[in-house]
Amino acid sequence: MGRPGLIGTMARTAVIAGTATATSNAVSRRQQARAQQQADAAAYQEEQQYAPPPQQPVAAPAGDDLVAKIQELAQLHQQGVLTDAEFAAAKQRLLT
């Protein structure tokens, strides 16, 4: 056998072109994935940079403050602003 015929040459060219396309597509996808990872990492770092600081838990009222609040509730109760049930419920919320 000598040189390949026209169909053999076309088939070889198609195989080479297909392989080159597949390789090019794989390289392109890999580069896009790396670029996306870098963009995600940069966005995460920027988000962390501008994120508000974590909230500190609110402390329970101090003893003097608690007494003052209960006294305020008692005054409101004596003035008739709060009913007996409302006064009891508000006092219970303060104590828990």
PDB file of C-alpha atoms in Angstrom:
ATOM      1  CA  MET A   1       0.000   0.000   0.000  1.00  0.00           C
ATOM      2  CA  GLY A   2       1.238   3.358  -0.915  1.00  0.00           C
ATOM      3  CA  ARG A   3      -0.207   6.618   0.045  1.00  0.00           C
ATOM      4  CA  PRO A   4      -3.698   6.670   1.528  1.00  0.00           C
ATOM      5  CA  GLY A   5      -6.562   7.564  -0.713  1.00  0.00           C
ATOM      6  CA  LEU A   6      -8.750  10.602  -0.489  1.00  0.00           C
ATOM      7  CA  ILE A   7     -11.151   9.040   2.040  1.00  0.00           C
ATOM      8  CA  GLY A   8      -8.269   7.844   4.246  1.00  0.00           C
ATOM      9  CA  THR A   9      -6.749  11.327   4.252  1.00  0.00           C
ATOM     10  CA  MET A  10     -10.114  12.888   5.084  1.00  0.00           C
ATOM     11  CA  ALA A  11     -10.657  10.413   7.921  1.00  0.00           C
ATOM     12  CA  ARG A  12      -7.191  11.060   9.366  1.00  0.00           C
ATOM     13  CA  THR A  13      -7.763  14.823   9.115  1.00  0.00           C
ATOM     14  CA  ALA A  14     -11.143  14.485  10.849  1.00  0.00           C
ATOM     15  CA  VAL A  15      -9.602  12.461  13.696  1.00  0.00           C
ATOM     16  CA  ILE A  16      -6.796  14.990  14.159  1.00  0.00           C
ATOM     17  CA  ALA A  17      -9.212  17.938  14.037  1.00  0.00           C
ATOM     18  CA  GLY A  18     -11.583  16.239  16.495  1.00  0.00           C
ATOM     19  CA  THR A  19      -8.753  15.495  18.903  1.00  0.00           C
ATOM     20  CA  ALA A  20      -7.485  19.068  18.676  1.00  0.00           C
ATOM     21  CA  THR A  21     -10.980  20.441  19.314  1.00  0.00           C
ATOM     22  CA  ALA A  22     -11.537  18.167  22.302  1.00  0.00           C
ATOM     23  CA  THR A  23      -8.164  19.133  23.768  1.00  0.00           C
ATOM     24  CA  SER A  24      -8.802  22.823  23.177  1.00  0.00           C
ATOM     25  CA  ASN A  25     -12.233  22.585  24.826  1.00  0.00           C
ATOM     26  CA  ALA A  26     -10.800  20.763  27.848  1.00  0.00           C
ATOM     27  CA  VAL A  27      -8.084  23.383  28.304  1.00  0.00           C
ATOM     28  CA  SER A  28     -10.650  26.166  27.938  1.00  0.00           C
ATOM     29  CA  ARG A  29     -12.971  24.586  30.546  1.00  0.00           C
ATOM     30  CA  ARG A  30     -10.064  24.137  32.960  1.00  0.00           C
ATOM     31  CA  GLN A  31      -9.044  27.786  32.534  1.00  0.00           C
ATOM     32  CA  GLN A  32     -12.630  28.934  33.069  1.00  0.00           C
ATOM     33  CA  ALA A  33     -12.917  26.808  36.221  1.00  0.00           C
ATOM     34  CA  ARG A  34      -9.693  28.312  37.621  1.00  0.00           C
ATOM     35  CA  ALA A  35     -10.847  31.828  36.789  1.00  0.00           C
ATOM     36  CA  GLN A  36     -14.201  31.148  38.481  1.00  0.00           C
ATOM     37  CA  GLN A  37     -12.457  29.801  41.598  1.00  0.00           C
ATOM     38  CA  GLN A  38     -10.264  32.891  41.763  1.00  0.00           C
ATOM     39  CA  ALA A  39     -13.270  35.174  41.318  1.00  0.00           C
ATOM     40  CA  ASP A  40     -15.167  33.302  44.052  1.00  0.00           C
ATOM     41  CA  ALA A  41     -12.205  33.551  46.413  1.00  0.00           C
ATOM     42  CA  ALA A  42     -11.816  37.282  45.734  1.00  0.00           C
ATOM     43  CA  ALA A  43     -15.540  37.854  46.285  1.00  0.00           C
ATOM     44  CA  TYR A  44     -15.428  35.895  49.548  1.00  0.00           C
ATOM     45  CA  GLN A  45     -12.451  37.899  50.803  1.00  0.00           C
ATOM     46  CA  GLU A  46     -14.160  41.163  49.888  1.00  0.00           C
ATOM     47  CA  GLU A  47     -17.344  40.028  51.611  1.00  0.00           C
ATOM     48  CA  GLN A  48     -15.397  39.159  54.751  1.00  0.00           C
ATOM     49  CA  GLN A  49     -13.602  42.495  54.646  1.00  0.00           C
ATOM     50  CA  TYR A  50     -16.839  44.485  54.626  1.00  0.00           C
ATOM     51  CA  ALA A  51     -18.918  42.150  56.784  1.00  0.00           C
ATOM     52  CA  PRO A  52     -20.276  43.718  59.960  1.00  0.00           C
ATOM     53  CA  PRO A  53     -18.607  42.558  63.155  1.00  0.00           C
ATOM     54  CA  PRO A  54     -20.406  39.788  65.030  1.00  0.00           C
ATOM     55  CA  GLN A  55     -23.078  40.962  67.423  1.00  0.00           C
ATOM     56  CA  GLN A  56     -22.345  40.768  71.118  1.00  0.00           C
ATOM     57  CA  PRO A  57     -25.029  38.940  73.082  1.00  0.00           C
ATOM     58  CA  VAL A  58     -27.300  41.220  75.049  1.00  0.00           C
ATOM     59  CA  ALA A  59     -26.652  40.847  78.746  1.00  0.00           C
ATOM     60  CA  ALA A  60     -29.489  40.295  81.170  1.00  0.00           C
ATOM     61  CA  PRO A  61     -30.456  43.385  83.119  1.00  0.00           C
ATOM     62  CA  ALA A  62     -28.335  44.034  86.168  1.00  0.00           C
ATOM     63  CA  GLY A  63     -29.879  43.769  89.621  1.00  0.00           C
ATOM     64  CA  ASP A  64     -30.394  47.536  90.105  1.00  0.00           C
ATOM     65  CA  ASP A  65     -31.769  47.899  86.588  1.00  0.00           C
ATOM     66  CA  LEU A  66     -34.183  45.016  87.184  1.00  0.00           C
ATOM     67  CA  VAL A  67     -35.446  46.599  90.380  1.00  0.00           C
ATOM     68  CA  ALA A  68     -35.929  49.925  88.600  1.00  0.00           C
ATOM     69  CA  LYS A  69     -37.917  48.291  85.815  1.00  0.00           C
ATOM     70  CA  ILE A  70     -40.140  46.433  88.284  1.00  0.00           C
ATOM     71  CA  GLN A  71     -40.729  49.710  90.149  1.00  0.00           C
ATOM     72  CA  GLU A  72     -41.719  51.387  86.878  1.00  0.00           C
ATOM     73  CA  LEU A  73     -44.154  48.548  86.191  1.00  0.00           C
ATOM     74  CA  ALA A  74     -45.575  48.899  89.704  1.00  0.00           C
ATOM     75  CA  GLN A  75     -46.112  52.625  89.174  1.00  0.00           C
ATOM     76  CA  LEU A  76     -47.892  51.956  85.888  1.00  0.00           C
ATOM     77  CA  HIS A  77     -50.019  49.348  87.663  1.00  0.00           C
ATOM     78  CA  GLN A  78     -50.893  51.770  90.477  1.00  0.00           C
ATOM     79  CA  GLN A  79     -51.807  54.453  87.942  1.00  0.00           C
ATOM     80  CA  GLY A  80     -54.172  52.009  86.251  1.00  0.00           C
ATOM     81  CA  VAL A  81     -52.236  51.864  82.997  1.00  0.00           C
ATOM     82  CA  LEU A  82     -51.587  48.138  83.477  1.00  0.00           C
ATOM     83  CA  THR A  83     -54.134  45.573  84.595  1.00  0.00           C
ATOM     84  CA  ASP A  84     -53.263  42.947  87.202  1.00  0.00           C
ATOM     85  CA  ALA A  85     -52.721  40.356  84.462  1.00  0.00           C
ATOM     86  CA  GLU A  86     -50.562  42.705  82.345  1.00  0.00           C
ATOM     87  CA  PHE A  87     -48.475  43.662  85.385  1.00  0.00           C
ATOM     88  CA  ALA A  88     -47.935  40.012  86.318  1.00  0.00           C
ATOM     89  CA  ALA A  89     -47.006  39.073  82.738  1.00  0.00           C
ATOM     90  CA  ALA A  90     -44.567  41.975  82.351  1.00  0.00           C
ATOM     91  CA  LYS A  91     -42.948  41.230  85.697  1.00  0.00           C
ATOM     92  CA  GLN A  92     -42.600  37.569  84.758  1.00  0.00           C
ATOM     93  CA  ARG A  93     -40.886  38.524  81.474  1.00  0.00           C
ATOM     94  CA  LEU A  94     -38.385  40.643  83.379  1.00  0.00           C
ATOM     95  CA  LEU A  95     -37.646  37.882  85.859  1.00  0.00           C
ATOM     96  CA  THR A  96     -37.037  35.198  83.236  1.00  0.00           C
TER      97      THR A  96
END
